[in-house]
Amino acid sequence: MKKINYSILALLGLVMVFTSCNDSGKKSSNGALASNNAEKVYVAPGEQDEFYAFMSGGYSGNLTVYGLPSGRMFKEIPVFSQFPTSGYGYSEETKPMLNTSFGFVPWDDSHHPDISQTNGELDGRWIFINGNNTPRIARISLSTFETEEIIELPNSAGNHSSSFITENTEYVVAGTRFSVPVPQRDMPINEYKGNFKGALSFVSVDPEDGRLDLKFQIMMPGFNYDLSHPGRGKSHGWFFFTTYNTEEANSLLEVNASQNDKDFIAAINWKKIEEYVNNGGGTKMPANYAHNVYSDETHTATSTMEKEVLTVDPTKVPGAVYFLPTPKSPHGCDVDPTGNYIIGNGKLSADLTVHSFDKMLAAIDGKKFDGEAYGIPILKFDDVLAGTVKSGGLGPLHTEFDGKGNAYTTFFISSEVVKWKLGTWEVIDRKPTYYSVGHLMIPGGNSAKPFGKYVVAMNKITKDRYLPTGPELEHSAQLYDITGDKMELIYDFPTHGEPHYAAGIPAEILAPKSQKIYKLAENKHPMATLGVNDARVERKGNEVHVYMAMIRSHFTPDNIEGIKVGDKVYFHITNHEQDFDVPHGFAMIGANNSELLIMPGQTKSLVWEPKEVGVWPFYCTDFCSALHQEMQGYVRVSPANSNIDLSWSLGE
Ligand code: K7E
Ligand code: CUA
């Protein structure tokens, strides 16, 4: 058995290499077709894109914002990673955002963004994204495009089947990829089987302000929970997770976790579990996890360590959890816009397995069980199967929907997107990708109302698509027009980091509510300098606090004396501009830190520990006016034992 698996794996590897090398004849689009396609993606100077696309940053830990169809990158939103371009994670106000139970963790691996929904449709209030490595979920405002909240997930490891939201944004859901001992303890790894647990976390979202709260965790058997999607419409109230390594192997997983012919999709009736915990069910367990919240009023984040989590043993809630057998180590888990079809993409298979929600309910009613796993009933495969898509591709990963009855599935190994029909399972079209596509995205594709005009394929391998840039190239996205029967590849554009999933939304939903400034009059930062006359410098022992204001093209104060070696100098800087798109920057020579980029009406703080005597300049980093180069100042640093009084110039 092992041998067979080895050879399958070897074959899959070969096919991938073969496909990649064999695509050299791809530059086939003739002139007429090319110019037709050019028109489809051309957004003329001064015109704007039709869609926003939010792409996960993968190992950049952030979220990037693109326009579609142009493929122009508009912004990188720092989420889990320090970002010197804005000072996120470097400023005193934002350092708490990256606090965790492991201390300050200035990086993560972000995979799956998802936009908030109301009644199953995108509402454009927030976007959520997971931190895979040190399990966290972030909430980002879609009016300020700032990360507002990060909650850590205890008992989780490799937070991958995350972060997907239910159709009224009741919950953002996160499943663990790696099962671990719960609670964590010192134990032999080879005692994994039967002892490790997989936590599925349900984090509630406050409908008013979006505040997150880890409401409960379901303690599942020790499988790997790879991806998930919410039910919608008729299946609202359920959540579906693909699993692999149902073998519970603990080494050589590429072989040992490929033994079972079928793994599972776990179907979770979260409404039932919610009712159970609302009635006092579940077990409170000690925990230690960070909950970090950023306030727009104080422009400051606070980090709180939470000490308890409510856990649920799924076998204690009859009727809440079932397993749907699904062939060959499924990766993607996708639910169609009607909520009836649950698609499991077995990454080691050629076919797609589509389960029916209606049949699942009937099978549960009729007790069509095929045994159980750790007390959780396994439904009979044939009794939940809606159909199989025999696509002829290899290595299916992810599926999206156009809202017109079609589904689009990526195939990593055969490097293509396959369009097929829901209900008949017939393949309608297939188009190559360059190369080895992972996720794909149709705006609104994870909702009841997709906007099926484009599909973006996010490819893992770039090779010859762009001018070479040394051994590493940016990943490549490809845009297909999907308005016709056949998909048409119309554009390539590079992406940043490694986008896994992405979320798209029509610009008309987001653009009108994008915030232009922070109102200075509403700035509640305790260190704000709201009037130029409040600018000052104060000493508290060896801490010096500089209360500074900035406006084109001046810092107040600009010159400061009386600082000593060994001092810890905090610059608290308030941008007095009340004009759209006029940030100022602040950079201090030798600061073991980044710059700050301060938005109109905002206050940010930077700490600097001067190490040497001298007169040291600071300056504005953002070219803000014709006199930007004049926007500068000096700090005089005297010996530690000197007795020069603090003084500062208000520039009068
Ligand atoms: Cu890259 Cu969704 Cu993390 Cu598949 S995952 S490709
Ligand atoms: Cu302010 Cu440049």
XYZ file of C-alpha atoms and ligand atoms in Angstrom:
660
model
C 0.000 0.000 0.000
C 2.775 2.346 0.930
C 4.522 1.682 -2.352
C 1.463 2.630 -4.339
C 1.184 5.870 -2.507
C 4.809 6.649 -3.123
C 4.431 6.109 -6.832
C 1.270 8.193 -7.020
C 3.071 11.022 -5.329
C 6.039 10.681 -7.624
C 3.752 10.689 -10.626
C 1.951 13.796 -9.429
C 5.276 15.528 -9.028
C 6.316 14.566 -12.538
C 3.091 15.757 -14.058
C 3.609 19.120 -12.423
C 7.096 19.510 -13.823
C 5.934 18.340 -17.204
C 3.109 20.866 -17.279
C 5.310 23.736 -16.269
C 7.944 22.987 -18.879
C 5.461 22.285 -21.578
C 3.779 25.652 -21.561
C 6.445 27.457 -23.502
C 4.149 27.867 -26.490
C 1.779 29.997 -24.491
C 2.400 33.374 -26.116
C -0.128 32.530 -28.746
C -2.605 35.374 -28.539
C -2.638 37.048 -31.896
C -2.688 40.793 -32.375
C -6.415 41.251 -32.853
C -7.301 39.169 -29.811
C -4.652 40.890 -27.731
C -5.990 44.355 -28.508
C -9.526 43.210 -27.737
C -8.305 41.931 -24.380
C -6.315 45.099 -23.789
C -9.540 47.079 -23.983
C -11.105 44.854 -21.350
C -8.450 45.575 -18.766
C -7.525 49.099 -19.772
C -8.510 51.624 -17.149
C -7.657 54.941 -18.731
C -5.689 57.582 -16.791
C -8.068 59.284 -14.387
C -10.595 56.472 -14.517
C -11.176 53.991 -11.744
C -11.494 50.273 -11.401
C -14.748 48.411 -11.108
C -13.740 46.140 -8.219
C -11.501 46.109 -5.200
C -9.550 42.896 -4.716
C -8.093 42.184 -1.287
C -5.334 39.636 -1.576
C -3.860 37.848 1.382
C -0.175 38.532 1.773
C 0.813 34.985 2.713
C 4.239 35.149 4.281
C 4.198 38.949 4.209
C 1.562 38.717 6.961
C -0.382 41.570 5.440
C -3.235 42.266 3.053
C -2.799 43.965 -0.318
C -5.454 45.927 -2.173
C -5.710 45.815 -5.948
C -8.070 47.189 -8.549
C -9.800 44.969 -11.063
C -9.575 44.733 -13.974
C -6.419 46.853 -14.031
C -4.367 44.768 -11.600
C -3.001 48.000 -10.117
C -1.925 47.684 -6.496
C -3.395 50.473 -4.346
C -2.229 49.688 -0.871
C -0.639 47.238 1.471
C -2.548 47.088 4.745
C -0.306 45.970 7.601
C -2.026 43.328 9.710
C 0.271 40.818 11.401
C 3.618 42.257 10.355
C 5.536 45.335 11.298
C 5.381 47.740 8.399
C 7.891 50.587 8.286
C 6.018 52.300 5.459
C 3.420 53.427 7.978
C 5.157 52.703 11.269
C 2.623 49.960 12.108
C 4.070 47.759 14.829
C 6.831 50.337 15.402
C 4.800 53.190 16.844
C 3.953 53.037 20.547
C 0.248 53.067 19.616
C 0.398 50.008 17.363
C 2.941 47.785 19.136
C 0.157 46.284 21.305
C -1.566 45.019 18.137
C 1.186 42.433 17.723
C 1.151 41.236 21.299
C 0.444 37.527 21.836
C 0.739 34.949 24.599
C 4.263 34.374 23.221
C 5.083 38.056 23.599
C 5.589 40.448 20.693
C 5.274 38.495 17.425
C 5.926 40.927 14.568
C 5.040 38.615 11.681
C 2.584 36.006 10.529
C 1.446 34.049 7.521
C -1.944 35.288 6.351
C -4.107 33.162 4.070
C -7.829 33.788 3.768
C -9.507 37.181 3.768
C -13.302 37.317 3.960
C -15.570 40.375 3.795
C -18.449 40.882 6.224
C -21.950 40.016 5.025
C -25.539 40.900 5.760
C -28.178 38.406 4.595
C -25.508 36.553 2.701
C -24.425 39.578 0.651
C -21.240 41.572 0.971
C -21.828 44.637 3.140
C -18.305 46.030 2.974
C -17.961 46.916 6.655
C -14.961 44.826 7.605
C -12.576 42.326 6.206
C -11.183 39.498 8.321
C -7.984 37.553 7.824
C -6.185 34.755 9.632
C -2.686 34.555 11.015
C -1.695 30.988 10.307
C 1.521 30.634 12.280
C 0.751 32.134 15.669
C -3.001 31.590 15.538
C -4.780 34.910 15.276
C -7.702 36.552 13.504
C -7.680 40.196 12.489
C -10.525 42.552 11.719
C -9.775 45.411 9.357
C -12.035 48.396 8.828
C -13.069 48.899 5.222
C -13.581 52.608 5.756
C -10.136 53.406 7.205
C -8.325 50.364 5.762
C -6.642 49.967 9.148
C -6.369 46.838 11.274
C -8.672 47.475 14.223
C -8.552 44.251 16.157
C -6.542 41.060 16.512
C -7.609 38.152 18.674
C -5.337 35.213 19.397
C -6.737 31.666 19.358
C -5.664 29.397 22.193
C -5.489 25.597 21.703
C -4.959 26.147 17.978
C -1.888 25.617 15.775
C -1.564 26.461 12.129
C -4.749 28.498 12.029
C -5.546 27.568 8.439
C -9.243 26.774 8.026
C -9.816 30.384 8.826
C -11.114 33.121 8.720
C -14.510 32.624 7.159
C -17.673 34.380 8.188
C -21.302 33.325 8.474
C -23.954 35.003 6.363
C -24.859 37.716 8.853
C -21.333 38.000 10.209
C -22.499 36.333 13.404
C -19.171 34.509 13.631
C -15.778 34.518 12.089
C -14.689 30.896 12.182
C -11.224 29.437 12.529
C -10.130 25.808 12.511
C -6.758 24.443 13.475
C -4.631 22.786 10.810
C -2.374 21.027 13.279
C -3.870 19.109 16.128
C -1.984 19.538 19.387
C -2.195 18.428 23.009
C -4.987 20.387 24.703
C -4.022 21.807 27.097
C -0.456 22.008 25.826
C 1.873 19.740 27.768
C 5.122 17.832 27.586
C 4.298 14.442 26.022
C 5.822 12.022 23.475
C 4.959 12.950 19.889
C 4.298 9.330 18.967
C 1.398 9.291 21.407
C -0.383 11.737 19.077
C -3.118 9.325 18.019
C -6.196 9.651 20.167
C -4.547 12.226 22.408
C -4.152 15.342 20.305
C -7.153 17.570 19.637
C -8.267 19.846 16.822
C -9.956 23.034 18.025
C -12.556 24.746 15.863
C -13.020 28.297 17.139
C -16.176 30.365 16.778
C -15.442 34.038 17.327
C -18.531 36.224 17.576
C -18.626 39.623 15.885
C -20.535 42.485 17.502
C -23.052 43.697 14.910
C -22.508 47.346 15.876
C -18.787 47.845 16.285
C -17.404 44.545 15.072
C -15.797 43.644 18.388
C -14.581 40.059 18.491
C -15.152 37.571 21.280
C -14.033 33.942 21.336
C -17.408 32.458 22.123
C -16.592 28.738 22.075
C -14.198 26.125 20.761
C -15.263 22.675 19.579
C -12.672 20.064 20.545
C -12.581 17.720 17.582
C -10.573 14.521 16.998
C -6.893 15.024 16.204
C -7.160 15.400 12.419
C -5.870 18.273 10.301
C -8.650 20.784 9.615
C -7.608 22.304 6.330
C -10.256 24.644 4.994
C -13.793 25.624 5.770
C -16.779 27.499 4.480
C -20.086 28.529 5.984
C -23.408 27.180 4.954
C -25.707 29.789 3.460
C -29.379 30.073 2.615
C -30.889 26.715 3.535
C -27.638 25.558 5.136
C -27.142 28.741 7.176
C -26.392 27.568 10.712
C -23.934 24.923 9.507
C -20.223 25.150 8.869
C -18.134 22.723 6.826
C -14.476 21.835 7.355
C -12.291 19.611 5.211
C -9.995 17.271 7.092
C -6.947 15.296 6.140
C -4.673 13.032 8.125
C -7.665 11.218 9.531
C -5.014 8.502 9.892
C -3.589 10.626 12.730
C -0.070 9.973 11.550
C 2.666 11.881 13.297
C 5.587 11.516 10.901
C 6.248 11.219 7.170
C 2.815 12.672 6.572
C 3.217 12.843 2.803
C 2.925 9.057 2.865
C 1.288 8.168 6.133
C -1.512 10.703 5.868
C -2.421 9.477 2.376
C -3.458 5.957 3.374
C -7.187 6.406 3.787
C -9.184 6.350 0.617
C -11.491 8.922 2.105
C -11.031 11.592 4.711
C -13.924 13.715 5.926
C -15.735 16.954 5.606
C -16.895 17.787 9.113
C -20.369 19.304 9.131
C -20.954 21.418 12.224
C -24.389 22.635 13.222
C -23.109 25.726 15.013
C -26.596 26.988 15.813
C -27.134 23.840 17.841
C -23.841 24.323 19.645
C -24.584 28.002 20.205
C -27.886 27.005 21.806
C -26.051 24.438 23.945
C -23.546 26.978 25.257
C -26.225 29.650 25.704
C -27.965 27.159 27.983
C -24.865 26.729 30.091
C -23.267 23.867 28.143
C -19.537 23.493 27.613
C -16.524 23.490 29.892
C -14.578 26.558 30.878
C -10.897 25.963 30.524
C -8.002 28.124 31.665
C -6.270 29.790 28.747
C -3.979 32.684 27.969
C -4.517 34.622 24.779
C -4.143 38.182 23.624
C -7.006 40.370 22.527
C -5.777 43.575 20.915
C -8.075 46.440 20.017
C -7.247 49.675 18.233
C -9.332 52.763 18.941
C -9.960 55.352 16.249
C -10.657 57.921 18.965
C -7.413 57.549 20.867
C -5.486 56.263 17.836
C -4.098 53.720 20.260
C -4.251 49.953 20.663
C -4.607 48.151 23.955
C -3.736 44.517 24.533
C -5.590 42.433 27.104
C -4.701 38.884 28.094
C -7.834 36.735 28.272
C -7.724 33.916 30.777
C -10.504 31.518 29.934
C -12.098 29.762 26.988
C -15.338 27.816 26.714
C -14.753 24.408 25.135
C -17.339 22.011 23.763
C -17.015 18.249 23.475
C -18.927 17.504 20.253
C -20.112 14.111 21.521
C -22.025 15.927 24.272
C -24.212 17.721 21.736
C -26.069 15.016 19.806
C -26.995 16.012 16.290
C -24.445 18.802 16.063
C -21.491 17.204 14.287
C -21.260 14.674 11.432
C -18.544 13.462 9.109
C -19.075 13.309 5.339
C -16.590 10.884 3.737
C -14.667 12.746 1.038
C -11.981 11.260 -1.182
C -8.340 11.801 -1.072
C -7.036 14.331 1.402
C -9.401 17.155 0.505
C -8.037 20.697 0.587
C -10.658 23.240 -0.481
C -14.137 23.169 1.020
C -16.580 25.384 -0.809
C -20.319 25.971 -0.603
C -22.304 27.196 -3.599
C -24.443 30.374 -3.451
C -27.669 28.415 -2.866
C -26.147 26.631 0.111
C -27.062 23.172 -1.192
C -23.744 21.971 -2.598
C -20.640 21.370 -0.538
C -17.598 20.753 -2.674
C -14.591 18.865 -1.409
C -11.508 19.029 -3.576
C -9.419 15.915 -2.965
C -5.973 17.187 -3.738
C -4.702 13.695 -4.557
C -7.642 12.868 -6.791
C -8.756 13.806 -10.275
C -12.436 14.137 -9.455
C -14.371 16.621 -7.387
C -16.780 15.363 -4.798
C -19.983 17.327 -4.386
C -22.141 16.655 -1.373
C -25.773 17.668 -1.110
C -26.998 19.471 1.970
C -30.544 18.175 1.380
C -29.278 14.611 1.129
C -27.158 15.140 4.219
C -30.214 16.145 6.248
C -32.144 13.159 4.887
C -29.258 10.819 5.708
C -29.117 12.170 9.246
C -32.879 11.680 9.581
C -32.658 8.173 8.175
C -29.611 7.329 10.320
C -27.594 6.338 7.257
C -24.403 5.903 9.207
C -21.215 4.134 8.327
C -19.785 3.796 11.814
C -18.327 6.638 13.805
C -15.035 8.304 14.614
C -14.440 9.201 18.252
C -18.199 9.158 18.820
C -19.001 11.341 15.804
C -21.305 9.653 13.277
C -19.927 9.090 9.784
C -22.621 9.456 7.139
C -22.739 6.976 4.269
C -20.873 8.376 1.293
C -23.508 7.393 -1.294
C -26.266 8.887 0.801
C -24.754 12.374 0.900
C -23.130 12.468 -2.531
C -24.792 14.851 -4.998
C -22.423 14.092 -7.814
C -18.893 13.819 -9.036
C -17.219 16.153 -11.464
C -15.036 14.053 -13.713
C -12.870 16.800 -14.985
C -9.810 15.059 -16.196
C -7.684 17.548 -14.272
C -5.284 16.669 -11.506
C -4.938 18.078 -8.032
C -8.133 20.090 -7.500
C -7.765 22.744 -4.808
C -10.416 25.435 -4.648
C -13.801 26.305 -6.148
C -15.649 29.592 -6.659
C -19.050 30.396 -8.160
C -20.374 32.965 -10.626
C -23.971 33.098 -9.355
C -25.214 31.805 -12.716
C -25.090 28.117 -11.866
C -21.444 27.583 -12.745
C -18.493 26.646 -10.602
C -14.800 27.184 -11.293
C -12.200 24.893 -9.793
C -8.444 25.272 -9.751
C -6.159 22.320 -10.456
C -2.671 22.726 -9.091
C -1.002 19.772 -10.775
C -2.538 20.085 -14.221
C -2.296 23.902 -13.842
C -5.718 24.974 -15.027
C -9.077 26.443 -14.147
C -12.026 24.221 -14.974
C -15.532 25.584 -15.374
C -18.350 23.168 -14.692
C -22.085 23.193 -14.169
C -23.696 22.738 -10.787
C -26.295 19.972 -10.875
C -25.210 18.305 -14.122
C -21.496 18.190 -13.165
C -20.515 18.584 -16.808
C -17.307 20.332 -17.673
C -17.961 23.407 -19.813
C -14.520 24.851 -20.298
C -10.943 24.621 -19.120
C -8.119 27.108 -19.433
C -4.462 26.794 -18.503
C -2.911 28.870 -15.759
C 0.717 29.995 -15.668
C 1.595 28.174 -13.463
C 0.211 25.875 -10.796
C -2.758 27.780 -9.523
C -3.750 27.750 -5.836
C -6.886 29.688 -4.975
C -9.074 31.630 -7.335
C -11.453 34.476 -6.623
C -14.672 35.816 -8.064
C -15.807 39.011 -6.304
C -18.487 37.938 -3.829
C -17.613 34.316 -4.630
C -17.974 33.341 -0.996
C -21.470 34.769 -0.621
C -25.001 34.196 -1.825
C -24.491 36.899 -4.473
C -21.306 36.601 -6.510
C -20.441 39.216 -9.119
C -19.488 36.820 -11.889
C -17.630 39.051 -14.298
C -14.019 38.110 -13.625
C -12.151 35.300 -11.997
C -8.656 35.904 -10.663
C -6.346 32.899 -10.509
C -3.539 33.123 -7.965
C -0.607 31.122 -9.209
C 2.143 29.633 -7.119
C 4.851 29.561 -9.743
C 5.810 32.439 -12.009
C 8.876 31.293 -13.982
C 8.982 33.058 -17.332
C 5.912 35.280 -17.048
C 7.870 38.400 -16.101
C 11.322 39.829 -16.466
C 13.565 37.810 -14.172
C 14.444 39.371 -10.815
C 17.002 36.943 -9.485
C 16.071 33.569 -8.013
C 12.725 34.757 -6.724
C 9.856 36.297 -8.603
C 6.660 37.763 -7.257
C 3.734 35.407 -7.614
C 1.476 35.974 -10.556
C -2.257 36.531 -10.736
C -4.239 36.002 -13.890
C -7.497 37.620 -14.797
C -10.123 35.803 -16.851
C -13.236 37.324 -18.337
C -16.042 34.899 -17.416
C -19.011 36.696 -18.949
C -19.181 34.275 -21.888
C -19.498 30.495 -22.103
C -15.757 30.175 -22.388
C -13.293 31.820 -20.032
C -10.900 34.242 -21.602
C -7.493 34.941 -20.138
C -7.110 38.704 -20.429
C -4.340 39.782 -18.084
C -1.357 38.841 -15.891
C -0.231 40.911 -12.953
C 2.279 40.336 -10.163
C 1.126 40.113 -6.568
C 2.981 40.687 -3.324
C 3.925 38.021 -0.781
C 2.045 34.838 -1.458
C -1.632 35.446 -1.956
C -3.606 32.413 -0.973
C -7.217 33.443 -1.012
C -8.591 36.869 -1.927
C -11.874 38.687 -1.505
C -13.336 41.031 -4.102
C -16.124 43.587 -3.867
C -17.637 46.129 -6.271
C -16.002 49.522 -5.881
C -19.408 51.199 -5.672
C -19.996 49.518 -2.295
C -16.697 50.577 -0.724
C -15.459 53.733 -2.396
C -18.217 56.116 -1.214
C -17.608 55.303 2.453
C -13.838 55.439 2.444
C -12.688 57.728 5.223
C -10.826 60.873 4.153
C -9.375 62.287 7.382
C -9.526 61.841 11.137
C -11.225 64.844 12.722
C -8.727 66.711 14.859
C -11.565 67.924 17.100
C -12.419 64.277 17.866
C -8.853 63.202 18.614
C -8.878 61.709 22.130
C -5.267 60.559 22.185
C -3.998 61.349 25.701
C -0.724 62.629 24.234
C -2.277 64.701 21.436
C -1.094 68.250 20.842
C -4.321 69.820 19.675
C -3.176 73.458 19.581
C 0.241 74.641 18.456
C 0.542 76.458 21.787
C 0.257 73.126 23.593
C 3.462 71.964 21.983
C 6.010 71.315 24.723
C 8.713 69.041 26.103
C 8.462 67.450 29.546
C 10.962 65.451 31.529
C 10.051 62.643 33.985
C 13.330 61.261 35.272
C 15.155 59.977 32.228
C 11.975 59.862 30.164
C 11.394 62.859 27.949
C 8.044 63.435 26.259
C 7.933 65.695 23.238
C 4.425 66.925 22.421
C 4.722 67.968 18.813
C 2.372 69.314 16.137
C 2.899 69.162 12.413
C 1.338 71.022 9.492
C 2.672 72.002 6.067
C 5.599 72.455 6.329
C 6.681 72.688 9.924
C 7.227 70.761 13.132
C 6.372 72.570 16.367
C 8.683 72.498 18.236
C 11.407 72.190 15.656
C 14.518 72.549 17.802
C 14.883 70.867 21.181
C 17.743 71.157 23.694
C 18.372 69.589 27.084
C 18.163 65.929 26.016
C 20.867 63.687 27.463
C 22.523 60.444 26.509
C 20.624 57.691 28.338
C 17.284 59.443 28.017
C 14.302 57.695 26.523
C 12.663 60.232 24.258
C 9.027 59.815 23.218
C 7.890 61.950 20.304
C 4.085 62.271 20.394
C 3.215 63.880 17.112
C -0.152 65.182 15.967
C -0.850 65.954 12.327
C -2.970 69.126 12.189
C -3.877 68.772 8.515
C -7.595 68.355 7.834
C -7.196 67.676 4.182
C -7.561 64.347 2.349
C -4.322 62.558 1.521
C -1.897 64.836 3.364
C -0.001 62.672 5.826
C 3.323 63.808 7.214
C 6.137 61.546 8.189
C 8.645 61.645 11.015
C 12.087 60.062 11.057
C 14.820 60.439 13.668
C 18.429 59.628 12.917
C 19.627 56.445 14.605
C 16.259 55.479 16.055
C 16.121 51.666 16.447
C 12.739 51.858 14.900
C 11.012 52.922 11.700
C 9.557 56.236 10.660
C 6.003 57.197 11.470
C 3.468 58.145 8.853
C 0.786 60.222 10.519
C -2.627 60.743 8.930
C -4.486 64.076 9.052
C -5.922 64.511 12.555
C -4.000 61.550 13.958
C -1.433 61.255 16.763
C 1.405 58.746 16.772
C 4.394 58.208 19.058
C 7.932 57.096 18.362
C 10.525 56.219 20.954
C 14.173 57.140 20.484
C 17.090 56.459 22.801
C 19.941 58.800 21.866
C 23.289 57.100 22.297
C 25.725 59.817 21.347
C 26.325 63.446 22.156
C 25.636 65.765 19.235
C 23.022 67.705 17.375
C 20.777 65.237 15.593
C 18.261 66.020 12.871
C 14.770 64.706 12.239
C 12.648 65.253 9.160
C 9.361 64.599 7.386
C 9.475 61.518 5.176
C 6.446 62.182 2.949
C 6.849 64.785 0.201
C 4.008 66.961 1.432
C 4.493 70.374 -0.155
C 6.926 72.485 -2.104
C 8.617 73.143 1.240
C 8.755 69.491 2.281
C 12.546 69.590 2.311
C 12.320 72.422 4.844
C 10.215 70.259 7.172
C 12.964 69.339 9.611
C 14.363 70.033 13.071
C 17.225 69.277 15.469
C 17.642 67.660 18.855
C 20.690 68.646 20.883
C 21.968 65.689 22.898
C 24.294 66.500 25.798
C 26.344 64.199 28.052
C 24.447 62.179 30.650
C 25.823 64.263 33.510
C 25.199 67.676 31.947
C 22.724 70.130 33.423
C 21.384 71.885 30.377
C 17.739 72.826 30.873
C 15.071 71.559 28.518
C 14.168 74.159 25.953
C 12.331 74.129 22.657
C 11.447 76.548 19.946
C 7.874 77.176 18.895
C 9.157 78.651 15.672
C 7.875 82.152 16.304
Cu -2.836 28.371 -0.168
Cu -6.192 28.315 1.169
Cu -3.661 28.406 2.673
Cu -5.034 26.445 -0.841
S -4.385 27.545 0.912
S -3.648 27.190 -2.226
Cu 5.504 66.988 5.800
Cu 6.932 66.397 4.135
